[in-house]
Amino acid sequence: MQNEQTPLMQLKDINMHFKKPGLQLGSKNIHVLKDVNLDIYPGEIVAVIGESGCGKTTLGKIITGLFRPTSGEIWFDGKKVSGLFDKKINSYAQIQFIQQDSYAALNPVRTIYQSLYAPIKTMHRKWKKSQIDERIEELMSLIGLQPSEQFLTKYPHQLSGGQRQRILMARAISLDPKLIVADEPVSMIDVSLRLSLLNLMKELNAKLNMSFVYISHDLSTTRYIASSGRVCVMYLGEIVESGNIGDVIQTPRHPYTRALIQAVPIPDPRFKGEGKLPLKSMGVGSLESRTQGCAFEERCLYSCEKCFGSVKYVQTETASVLCNNLEAVPSHPIYKTD
Amino acid sequence: MTENIVTIRNVSIDYPLRKYTLRAVTNLSMDIKRGKITALVGESGSGKTTLSSSLIRCISEPGKVAEGEIVFYDTTDEGEKEIRVNELSEKEIRQFRWAKISMVFQAAQSALNPVMTVRQQLYETMTEHGLTLSKEQMEERCKELLGYVQLDSERVLNSYPHELSGGMKQRVMIAFALLLDPQLVILDEPTTALDVITQSYIFQLLKKINEEKHISMLLMTHDISVVARFADYIGVMYGGRLMEYGTVDEVFEKRRHPYTEGLIGATPSIIGDIGQMKPIEGSPPNLLDMPSGCVFHPRCPYCQEACMQEEPQTYQLQGGATCKCHLRRE
């Protein structure tokens, strides 16, 4: 592991509560994230995986500073910070966000040039126009949209989804951030174009040594982009398993991860899967009825009395797993690879 | 009984616009096998939704079938009847839709009426289609179906759509599609907005329906991995044309058409070597300005002189498979 390095960003015991809307009496806050700890090292790709409603986007917004956590500490570059507006780090320039919906993320009445120009001008007040133009030209060649004049004068609706997503990437890297959070960046892109976008992200990661947090529900694309990185599997606001992505996919240890990986279809008819998933029920539990015990208990095939007490992380050879009854969970690989 | 439940012959579908006519589907022929799950794979704009809605004559305005014939082979207790979908009158098609071919729409959220409970909507569908059932019988039918899709019928029947989760709504839609005992169910991206675990449950359910009730299915998707796991036959669409058709095992093994090959090679998987995956270069064709010759030639790594000039015909191969490529006709 990369323990000698200091982490770029550290999240320590992050908790996030949302107020339930409405004026009902006795309404409880919803506990969306529970004791999340995450270290992100420079130049690393960390993937966050989970079903919708598991809190992965909330985590992304806390990392980018759009939300302030209810409790817990965020350390960035060795300094304790409190959010996006913290003057200590000028975090606009350090952490950037790539959104899922590229159409909604770009201003429809501005040209691409204007959308790229504005953030650079805001951060570098003294730069001349020619300097900024040069920078934009450089960005356009990095993301592979050439000749750039053809794209810069256009409006977002005149570009395809893949091209817009590339523009978002250019905008995100335009201020040389140290960390980029990408929230489902390819889920709305056609299959044949996905891979080239993922390749672009890998390339930017390697060339510019930027750390990426890749948030997704799709394990296949995650494995592709973070091929040697780490993955954190989230379930109802908790990280239930984290480790090297190759190990986690091959021999998942948490019962939830095992079900998740069995559910992923493989583009090869020879692997039809085992049919029934190792789960008790299909519905996701509710965030409102959080108890002290394991959140996955009600769906888990291997639950026992131990699961009602507070749950602790177990360090296995390859991963860190949040489970009290890990001995009972099978540990053979899901797919035999030859 | 005929082997095919629907045959599509030389169908072209046009959308007349103000200045041009957009041809979304061009001269397409395909069979949908009875009792099987046939999948249509294609990216957005490949014409798969247009084609499937033409089976129940639900193409969104101003689209219409310009050429060709769609025949549905109806099997009832009295025997077999050919129904030509395009020749039905307005009144006949209203009865035909849902009773013979029903559809599970892509966005289950917007397919249900937000101001009616699930019970009201199910009842309405039955009465509109002239089923003479008493209230008790209707109630029983609803409960049976919702139980079949593993929903708690007591709760769901009294719910409005916003009270249900995405996976539950999708299962309500499946129950809807089964309501009138159709012979074919069209599934238009039934799990796109859902999580992998929910997706897996929905497909297990659909497979069970297919096996137990012998209902044929036409599955539209852009996700080739789903096809590999659940379908029996596969048709690959590109630019409004059917590029390749065959059994799933054969198509995945032989990968005859360069587009199929590219598509499988561009789909990340959780097993196997990542290094071998590569994207398909270029971008999907503009339907208003189609390339000459083979529509895939600008992106094809094997492109030759003939591909740029002449559009390949659909070559019939052994075992009922087809491939629309100059170079792969064996």
XYZ file of C-alpha atoms in Angstrom:
668
model
C 0.000 0.000 0.000
C 0.987 3.616 -0.368
C 1.299 4.280 3.320
C 4.553 6.219 3.076
C 2.833 8.999 1.190
C 0.639 11.489 2.946
C -2.921 11.352 1.692
C -4.126 14.207 -0.470
C -7.462 14.113 1.221
C -8.608 12.394 4.358
C -12.165 11.970 5.490
C -12.428 11.057 9.161
C -15.636 9.691 10.659
C -17.889 11.657 8.357
C -21.555 11.644 9.313
C -24.250 13.338 7.336
C -27.818 13.930 8.402
C -30.516 15.354 6.196
C -33.572 16.999 7.667
C -36.703 15.346 6.506
C -38.823 17.902 4.697
C -42.244 18.770 6.090
C -43.494 19.740 9.486
C -44.566 16.366 10.821
C -44.192 16.062 14.539
C -41.504 13.751 15.719
C -39.925 13.537 12.297
C -36.423 12.203 12.469
C -33.361 13.278 10.610
C -32.185 10.876 7.951
C -28.749 9.510 8.585
C -27.309 9.384 5.084
C -23.641 8.764 5.778
C -22.399 6.907 8.827
C -18.791 7.026 10.004
C -17.189 7.181 6.592
C -13.407 7.092 6.551
C -11.573 7.499 3.281
C -8.030 8.411 2.328
C -7.239 9.578 -1.166
C -3.601 9.572 -2.202
C -2.051 11.783 -4.884
C -2.425 10.374 -8.377
C -4.769 7.618 -7.315
C -8.097 6.518 -8.765
C -10.572 5.617 -6.043
C -13.887 4.126 -7.115
C -17.038 4.424 -5.046
C -19.677 1.834 -5.900
C -23.224 1.437 -4.669
C -26.920 1.308 -5.464
C -28.945 4.467 -5.856
C -29.687 5.961 -2.474
C -26.606 4.521 -0.790
C -25.079 7.966 -0.308
C -22.377 7.857 -2.944
C -23.309 11.192 -4.514
C -23.578 12.770 -1.062
C -20.056 11.560 -0.372
C -18.914 13.084 -3.661
C -20.500 16.386 -2.751
C -18.808 16.359 0.642
C -15.445 15.723 -1.006
C -15.973 18.625 -3.408
C -17.198 20.768 -0.546
C -20.705 21.346 -1.821
C -22.121 19.847 1.385
C -20.802 20.393 4.845
C -20.895 17.166 6.871
C -22.875 17.101 10.128
C -19.863 15.747 11.964
C -16.393 14.539 11.123
C -13.207 16.048 9.824
C -11.900 16.693 6.334
C -8.191 17.082 5.838
C -6.815 18.346 2.565
C -3.096 18.473 1.875
C -2.335 18.195 5.564
C -4.722 20.965 6.602
C -8.043 20.590 8.301
C -10.686 22.276 6.190
C -14.360 22.924 6.582
C -15.640 23.038 3.033
C -15.530 24.638 -0.337
C -15.422 28.192 0.948
C -12.482 27.599 3.210
C -9.906 30.270 2.357
C -7.042 28.060 3.512
C -7.048 25.947 0.391
C -8.704 27.948 -2.353
C -10.506 24.732 -3.039
C -12.216 25.861 -6.233
C -8.929 25.378 -7.960
C -7.942 22.224 -6.118
C -11.002 20.029 -6.348
C -13.269 19.796 -9.353
C -16.474 17.968 -10.104
C -17.646 16.241 -13.307
C -21.382 15.781 -13.352
C -23.460 12.997 -14.789
C -25.706 15.040 -17.053
C -23.461 16.981 -19.386
C -26.398 18.807 -20.890
C -27.528 20.268 -17.584
C -23.993 21.075 -16.507
C -23.260 23.482 -19.350
C -24.986 26.809 -19.709
C -27.208 26.468 -22.793
C -26.967 30.143 -23.807
C -23.179 30.304 -23.677
C -20.792 28.988 -26.288
C -18.258 26.343 -25.307
C -15.574 29.018 -25.488
C -17.407 31.168 -22.946
C -17.955 28.193 -20.662
C -14.253 27.373 -20.698
C -13.099 30.988 -20.535
C -15.017 32.045 -17.439
C -13.427 29.801 -14.799
C -9.894 30.517 -16.024
C -10.508 34.261 -16.026
C -11.997 34.103 -12.536
C -9.028 32.290 -11.073
C -6.299 34.073 -13.017
C -7.364 37.709 -12.995
C -4.064 38.949 -14.417
C -3.966 36.658 -17.429
C -4.336 38.295 -20.804
C -6.890 37.045 -23.284
C -4.181 35.579 -25.495
C -2.845 33.591 -22.550
C -6.266 32.187 -21.786
C -6.840 31.364 -25.440
C -3.597 29.472 -25.470
C -4.655 27.527 -22.391
C -8.018 26.672 -23.967
C -6.261 25.500 -27.108
C -4.037 23.271 -24.993
C -7.062 21.836 -23.167
C -8.883 21.122 -26.411
C -5.938 19.138 -27.739
C -5.715 17.237 -24.435
C -9.325 16.085 -24.672
C -8.972 15.314 -28.369
C -11.481 17.724 -29.873
C -9.681 19.041 -32.932
C -9.787 21.420 -34.753
C -10.836 23.380 -31.728
C -12.428 26.371 -33.556
C -15.089 23.990 -34.779
C -16.197 23.257 -31.234
C -15.473 26.465 -29.348
C -17.989 28.562 -31.244
C -20.788 26.059 -30.742
C -23.491 25.880 -28.121
C -23.974 22.795 -25.923
C -27.005 21.564 -27.857
C -24.970 21.412 -31.044
C -22.564 18.858 -29.603
C -23.105 15.155 -29.022
C -23.242 13.707 -25.514
C -19.720 12.334 -25.756
C -18.348 15.667 -26.923
C -20.130 17.542 -24.132
C -18.723 15.125 -21.574
C -15.241 15.844 -22.966
C -15.858 19.582 -22.614
C -16.819 19.004 -18.971
C -13.528 17.215 -18.480
C -11.635 20.069 -20.103
C -13.390 22.524 -17.804
C -12.589 20.392 -14.771
C -8.870 20.185 -15.540
C -8.557 23.785 -16.718
C -7.477 25.022 -13.283
C -5.023 22.180 -12.645
C -6.888 20.670 -9.720
C -5.319 17.996 -7.587
C -8.497 16.013 -7.265
C -11.422 15.391 -9.610
C -14.677 13.834 -8.492
C -16.532 12.241 -11.405
C -20.126 11.299 -10.646
C -21.328 8.652 -13.119
C -19.580 10.421 -16.012
C -20.381 7.817 -18.669
C -23.786 6.499 -17.651
C -25.568 8.609 -20.259
C -23.117 7.913 -23.067
C -23.479 5.344 -25.833
C -21.612 2.100 -25.371
C -19.291 2.539 -28.326
C -18.170 5.951 -27.047
C -17.856 5.045 -23.352
C -14.531 3.360 -23.625
C -12.833 6.297 -25.311
C -14.034 8.622 -22.528
C -12.764 6.232 -19.874
C -9.465 6.030 -21.742
C -9.302 9.815 -21.717
C -9.803 9.889 -17.945
C -7.106 7.254 -17.457
C -4.785 9.258 -19.647
C -5.405 12.492 -17.758
C -4.807 10.664 -14.508
C -1.475 9.330 -15.720
C -0.305 12.458 -17.562
C -1.290 15.130 -15.080
C -1.056 13.029 -11.918
C -4.514 14.087 -10.789
C -6.384 11.959 -8.302
C -9.814 10.779 -9.380
C -12.786 9.732 -7.333
C -14.982 7.745 -9.700
C -18.541 7.374 -8.445
C -20.676 4.781 -10.206
C -23.105 1.917 -9.900
C -21.529 0.103 -12.818
C -18.810 -2.313 -11.746
C -17.690 -3.147 -15.270
C -16.696 0.397 -16.221
C -15.261 0.888 -12.746
C -12.986 -2.084 -13.154
C -11.869 -0.661 -16.467
C -10.971 2.783 -15.193
C -9.599 1.902 -11.793
C -7.883 -1.268 -12.959
C -5.191 -1.056 -10.339
C -6.870 1.342 -7.939
C -9.028 0.957 -4.905
C -12.762 0.438 -4.685
C -15.130 1.290 -1.835
C -18.465 -0.504 -1.850
C -21.194 1.465 -0.114
C -24.428 0.206 1.345
C -26.907 2.525 3.087
C -24.351 5.189 3.880
C -21.551 2.957 5.057
C -18.471 1.652 3.300
C -18.955 -2.097 3.680
C -15.872 -3.250 1.839
C -12.798 -1.556 0.478
C -9.703 -2.923 -1.132
C -7.873 -3.357 -4.397
C -10.448 -3.516 -7.160
C -9.087 -6.673 -8.744
C -9.210 -8.577 -5.459
C -12.624 -7.269 -4.493
C -14.152 -8.278 -7.821
C -12.514 -11.669 -7.890
C -13.085 -12.694 -4.296
C -15.563 -10.355 -2.659
C -15.911 -10.939 1.075
C -18.850 -8.863 2.291
C -22.183 -10.630 1.635
C -23.501 -7.518 -0.107
C -20.506 -7.276 -2.423
C -20.890 -10.968 -3.250
C -24.503 -10.420 -4.310
C -23.596 -7.281 -6.228
C -20.911 -8.998 -8.250
C -23.117 -11.957 -9.034
C -25.767 -9.552 -10.315
C -23.468 -7.928 -12.868
C -24.147 -9.433 -16.291
C -21.109 -10.473 -18.308
C -20.988 -9.831 -22.060
C -20.410 -13.505 -22.803
C -23.248 -16.050 -22.982
C -21.015 -18.735 -21.497
C -21.284 -16.976 -18.134
C -24.965 -17.011 -17.352
C -24.470 -16.590 -13.633
C -25.859 -18.779 -10.906
C -29.412 -17.567 -11.172
C -30.591 -16.697 -7.701
C -28.693 -14.005 -5.887
C -27.513 -14.710 -2.336
C -29.948 -12.259 -0.773
C -33.026 -12.600 1.390
C -35.011 -9.810 -0.189
C -34.748 -7.570 -3.168
C -35.745 -4.266 -1.577
C -33.102 -1.954 -0.160
C -33.515 -1.255 3.541
C -34.640 2.119 4.741
C -32.309 4.836 5.921
C -34.870 6.009 8.440
C -34.876 2.821 10.448
C -31.170 2.728 11.108
C -30.312 0.670 14.138
C -27.129 0.156 15.985
C -26.441 -3.127 14.240
C -25.512 -4.037 10.705
C -27.584 -2.205 8.081
C -27.425 -5.189 5.742
C -28.671 -7.667 8.356
C -32.248 -7.908 7.043
C -31.119 -8.964 3.565
C -28.160 -11.069 4.607
C -28.172 -14.861 4.338
C -25.463 -15.191 6.949
C -26.859 -12.990 9.702
C -26.747 -14.106 13.333
C -27.099 -12.556 16.834
C -23.689 -10.915 16.471
C -25.074 -8.709 13.724
C -27.326 -6.722 16.038
C -24.404 -5.289 17.966
C -22.203 -2.535 16.647
C -20.326 -3.614 13.555
C -16.572 -3.449 13.191
C -14.227 -3.528 10.229
C -12.311 -6.741 9.797
C -8.992 -6.588 8.013
C -8.628 -9.559 5.686
C -5.598 -10.277 3.533
C -6.842 -8.106 0.732
C -9.627 -5.890 1.981
C -11.265 -4.184 4.892
C -14.754 -5.563 5.451
C -17.555 -4.318 7.672
C -18.998 -7.576 8.953
C -19.324 -9.284 12.332
C -19.887 -12.774 11.032
C -17.301 -12.960 8.284
C -16.303 -16.563 9.079
C -19.730 -17.697 7.888
C -19.522 -15.930 4.522
C -18.083 -18.017 1.678
C -14.722 -16.835 0.435
C -14.359 -18.605 -2.892
C -14.076 -16.511 -6.087
C -17.360 -15.786 -7.886
C -15.992 -16.578 -11.330
C -13.243 -18.980 -12.100
C -10.852 -17.306 -14.480
C -8.719 -19.510 -16.630
C -48.130 -23.469 -34.596
C -45.791 -21.381 -36.681
C -42.256 -21.008 -35.490
C -42.420 -17.222 -35.698
C -44.832 -15.050 -33.789
C -44.069 -11.924 -35.780
C -42.419 -11.547 -39.140
C -41.141 -8.177 -40.237
C -40.553 -7.952 -43.982
C -38.739 -5.110 -45.769
C -40.016 -2.496 -43.372
C -38.970 1.128 -43.740
C -40.168 3.774 -41.323
C -40.102 7.485 -42.175
C -40.442 10.631 -40.139
C -41.448 13.380 -42.574
C -39.965 16.639 -41.294
C -40.431 20.107 -42.686
C -37.572 19.990 -45.156
C -36.439 16.389 -45.250
C -37.712 12.957 -44.595
C -35.827 11.110 -41.917
C -35.662 7.376 -42.485
C -35.277 5.801 -39.042
C -35.567 2.186 -40.173
C -34.471 1.069 -43.638
C -35.603 -2.081 -45.402
C -35.486 -4.279 -42.344
C -36.550 -7.924 -42.204
C -36.538 -9.974 -39.063
C -38.365 -12.839 -37.370
C -39.416 -12.934 -33.768
C -39.487 -16.520 -32.571
C -42.429 -17.845 -30.630
C -41.755 -18.623 -26.984
C -38.252 -17.176 -27.054
C -36.598 -13.992 -25.864
C -35.320 -12.030 -28.829
C -33.115 -9.045 -28.117
C -32.533 -5.999 -30.282
C -29.285 -4.257 -29.474
C -28.324 -0.838 -30.701
C -27.155 2.565 -29.599
C -29.409 5.558 -29.294
C -30.679 6.531 -32.718
C -30.289 3.071 -34.187
C -34.042 2.754 -34.671
C -34.822 -0.003 -32.193
C -37.574 1.850 -30.342
C -39.120 3.004 -33.622
C -39.130 -0.527 -34.957
C -40.637 -2.026 -31.830
C -43.369 0.585 -31.579
C -44.319 -0.156 -35.166
C -45.394 -3.639 -34.023
C -48.270 -2.091 -32.094
C -48.525 0.930 -34.380
C -47.433 3.323 -31.680
C -44.728 5.206 -33.560
C -44.575 8.731 -32.275
C -45.901 11.386 -34.641
C -45.247 12.066 -37.504
C -43.552 8.706 -38.095
C -45.174 6.079 -40.261
C -44.377 2.775 -41.888
C -43.543 3.729 -45.481
C -42.963 0.270 -46.891
C -43.092 -3.335 -45.905
C -45.278 -5.618 -43.936
C -45.561 -6.681 -40.319
C -47.496 -9.897 -39.718
C -48.541 -11.180 -36.332
C -49.467 -14.895 -36.117
C -52.303 -15.037 -33.636
C -52.990 -18.376 -31.987
C -56.312 -18.743 -30.252
C -58.414 -21.749 -29.306
C -60.064 -21.617 -32.728
C -56.772 -21.916 -34.531
C -54.253 -19.655 -36.119
C -54.812 -16.343 -37.833
C -52.515 -13.941 -39.612
C -52.955 -10.353 -38.563
C -51.439 -7.656 -40.764
C -50.754 -4.877 -38.297
C -50.738 -2.106 -40.901
C -54.101 -3.032 -42.329
C -56.056 -2.922 -39.088
C -58.584 -0.155 -38.616
C -58.273 2.288 -35.743
C -60.854 0.404 -33.751
C -59.251 -2.973 -34.392
C -55.772 -1.767 -33.475
C -57.045 -0.442 -30.146
C -58.272 -3.894 -29.283
C -55.183 -5.567 -30.721
C -52.739 -3.503 -28.700
C -52.141 -4.856 -25.216
C -54.392 -7.882 -25.765
C -52.024 -9.505 -28.274
C -48.830 -7.491 -27.916
C -48.147 -5.413 -24.840
C -45.190 -3.255 -23.963
C -43.125 -2.403 -20.902
C -41.900 1.121 -21.420
C -38.477 2.487 -20.679
C -39.435 5.032 -18.043
C -41.878 3.277 -15.746
C -42.061 6.497 -13.766
C -43.811 8.320 -16.539
C -45.784 5.395 -17.928
C -48.115 5.285 -14.938
C -50.794 7.894 -14.325
C -49.685 9.955 -11.315
C -53.188 10.832 -10.136
C -54.682 7.330 -10.185
C -53.976 4.455 -7.849
C -52.523 1.286 -9.298
C -55.886 -0.452 -8.730
C -57.839 2.173 -10.677
C -55.416 1.911 -13.577
C -55.507 -1.864 -13.705
C -59.314 -1.851 -13.556
C -59.495 0.742 -16.300
C -57.332 -1.299 -18.649
C -59.544 -4.348 -18.169
C -62.840 -2.536 -18.706
C -61.534 -0.584 -21.699
C -60.642 -3.830 -23.407
C -64.143 -5.152 -22.961
C -63.468 -7.774 -20.338
C -66.750 -8.603 -18.654
C -65.544 -9.409 -15.203
C -67.160 -8.711 -11.887
C -65.378 -6.548 -9.353
C -64.322 -9.578 -7.365
C -62.890 -11.267 -10.427
C -60.956 -8.150 -11.377
C -59.643 -7.796 -7.848
C -58.558 -11.420 -7.880
C -56.810 -11.050 -11.233
C -54.897 -7.978 -10.007
C -53.828 -9.716 -6.822
C -52.720 -12.801 -8.679
C -50.592 -10.789 -11.094
C -49.009 -8.551 -8.480
C -48.250 -11.613 -6.415
C -46.672 -13.154 -9.493
C -44.270 -10.230 -9.841
C -43.525 -10.532 -6.109
C -45.240 -7.399 -4.919
C -47.335 -6.986 -1.810
C -50.685 -6.522 -3.558
C -52.520 -5.107 -0.520
C -50.128 -2.210 -0.351
C -49.410 -1.662 -4.028
C -53.020 -1.640 -5.254
C -53.884 1.316 -3.049
C -50.703 3.217 -3.853
C -50.127 6.087 -6.187
C -47.057 5.716 -8.426
C -44.980 8.176 -6.380
C -45.306 5.938 -3.350
C -43.456 3.115 -5.078
C -39.733 2.702 -5.700
C -38.291 2.456 -9.216
C -37.993 -1.333 -9.113
C -41.557 -1.668 -7.783
C -42.939 0.588 -10.512
C -41.146 -1.448 -13.119
C -42.722 -4.618 -11.705
C -46.140 -2.945 -11.710
C -45.551 -2.198 -15.386
C -44.706 -5.850 -16.008
C -47.925 -6.865 -14.246
C -49.730 -4.390 -16.492
C -48.195 -5.922 -19.572
C -49.408 -9.383 -18.522
C -52.902 -8.220 -17.620
C -54.638 -9.299 -20.821
C -52.607 -12.466 -21.426
C -50.703 -11.188 -24.453
C -48.669 -13.498 -26.654
C -45.774 -11.094 -27.078
C -44.378 -8.558 -24.639
C -42.095 -5.804 -25.899
C -39.587 -4.659 -23.300
C -38.049 -1.287 -24.085
C -34.927 -0.865 -21.936
C -36.818 -2.251 -18.930
C -33.976 -1.829 -16.445
C -32.007 1.166 -17.657
C -32.677 3.362 -14.636
C -32.364 0.544 -12.108
C -29.522 -0.849 -10.028
C -27.744 -4.064 -10.941
C -29.364 -6.059 -8.140
C -32.861 -4.859 -9.049
C -32.019 -5.441 -12.700
C -31.029 -8.989 -11.965
C -34.299 -9.633 -10.103
C -36.399 -8.119 -12.896
C -34.730 -10.293 -15.504
C -35.119 -13.433 -13.411
C -38.776 -12.568 -13.185
C -39.062 -12.007 -16.938
C -37.287 -15.279 -17.624
C -39.742 -17.031 -15.302
C -42.697 -15.454 -17.129
C -41.194 -16.509 -20.443
C -40.722 -20.097 -19.287
C -43.912 -20.617 -17.290
C -46.422 -18.642 -19.337
C -44.713 -19.239 -22.700
C -44.946 -15.565 -23.553
C -42.572 -14.464 -26.295
C -40.480 -11.416 -25.594
C -38.762 -8.745 -27.608
C -36.123 -7.014 -25.522
C -34.716 -3.666 -26.608
C -31.476 -2.685 -24.947
C -28.156 -0.988 -25.471
C -26.444 -3.257 -22.960
C -24.991 -6.284 -24.664
C -24.096 -7.982 -21.371
C -27.776 -8.189 -20.421
C -28.450 -9.878 -23.757
C -25.709 -12.418 -23.163
C -27.264 -13.418 -19.888
C -30.962 -13.466 -20.692
C -31.826 -13.654 -24.388
C -32.064 -16.542 -26.877
C -31.827 -14.596 -30.136
C -30.111 -11.317 -30.870
C -30.450 -8.722 -33.609
C -27.839 -5.987 -33.832
C -29.085 -2.674 -35.203
C -27.048 0.211 -36.524
C -28.247 3.284 -38.395
C -31.742 1.855 -38.852
C -30.538 -1.419 -40.336
C -30.276 -4.908 -38.972
C -26.586 -5.704 -39.219
C -26.548 -9.189 -37.781
C -29.073 -11.674 -36.476
C -28.738 -15.108 -34.941
C -28.785 -17.079 -31.721
C -27.000 -15.413 -28.845
C -24.390 -18.137 -28.535
C -23.534 -18.024 -32.204
C -23.415 -14.250 -32.547
C -21.191 -13.869 -29.508
C -18.907 -16.654 -30.585
C -18.525 -15.798 -34.258
C -18.906 -11.981 -34.087
C -19.368 -11.927 -37.838
C -20.251 -8.294 -38.373
C -17.470 -5.782 -37.638
C -19.945 -3.663 -35.647
C -20.898 -6.607 -33.440
C -17.242 -7.347 -32.973
C -16.575 -3.730 -32.018
C -19.539 -3.603 -29.679
C -18.521 -6.722 -27.780
C -14.919 -5.518 -27.685
C -15.978 -2.125 -26.323
C -18.088 -3.469 -23.471
C -16.185 -3.564 -20.193
C -16.661 -6.707 -18.159
C -15.794 -7.748 -14.639
C -13.815 -10.726 -15.853
C -11.203 -11.172 -18.544
C -8.396 -9.028 -19.814
C -8.964 -5.276 -19.757
C -6.106 -4.654 -22.158
C -7.967 -6.242 -25.057
C -10.899 -3.845 -24.930
C -10.945 -1.030 -27.401
C -13.516 1.594 -28.337
C -15.181 1.863 -31.736
C -13.650 4.921 -33.343
C -15.785 7.693 -34.783
C -19.347 8.513 -33.868
C -22.807 7.174 -34.778
C -24.185 8.249 -38.174
C -26.384 11.263 -38.697
C -29.707 9.895 -39.942
C -30.217 12.935 -42.158
C -26.853 12.526 -43.832
C -26.126 8.821 -44.060
C -22.774 7.658 -45.397
C -22.692 6.065 -48.847
C -22.381 2.331 -49.236
C -22.365 0.405 -45.972
C -23.557 2.714 -43.199
C -20.865 1.414 -40.855
C -17.924 1.931 -43.234
C -16.593 5.215 -41.755
C -16.020 3.421 -38.439
C -15.120 -0.007 -39.762
C -11.520 -1.196 -39.351
C -11.870 -3.607 -42.291
C -13.365 -1.070 -44.709
C -12.602 -1.688 -48.394
C -13.349 0.029 -51.673
C -16.626 -1.828 -52.226
C -17.915 -0.926 -48.744
C -17.831 2.772 -49.563
C -19.800 2.436 -52.767
C -22.302 -0.330 -52.465
C -24.564 -1.140 -49.578
C -24.204 -4.829 -48.716
C -27.261 -7.013 -48.964
C -28.423 -9.111 -46.058
C -26.718 -12.462 -46.527
C -28.612 -15.513 -45.300
C -26.322 -17.853 -43.438
C -26.659 -21.333 -42.033
C -29.136 -21.858 -39.245
C -31.232 -18.782 -40.013
C -28.531 -16.275 -39.112
C -28.047 -13.175 -41.240
C -25.199 -10.737 -41.681
C -25.168 -7.481 -43.617
C -21.531 -7.189 -44.613
C -19.595 -7.578 -47.867
C -16.697 -9.278 -46.175
C -18.398 -11.715 -43.843
C -20.806 -13.725 -45.926
C -19.762 -17.264 -45.135
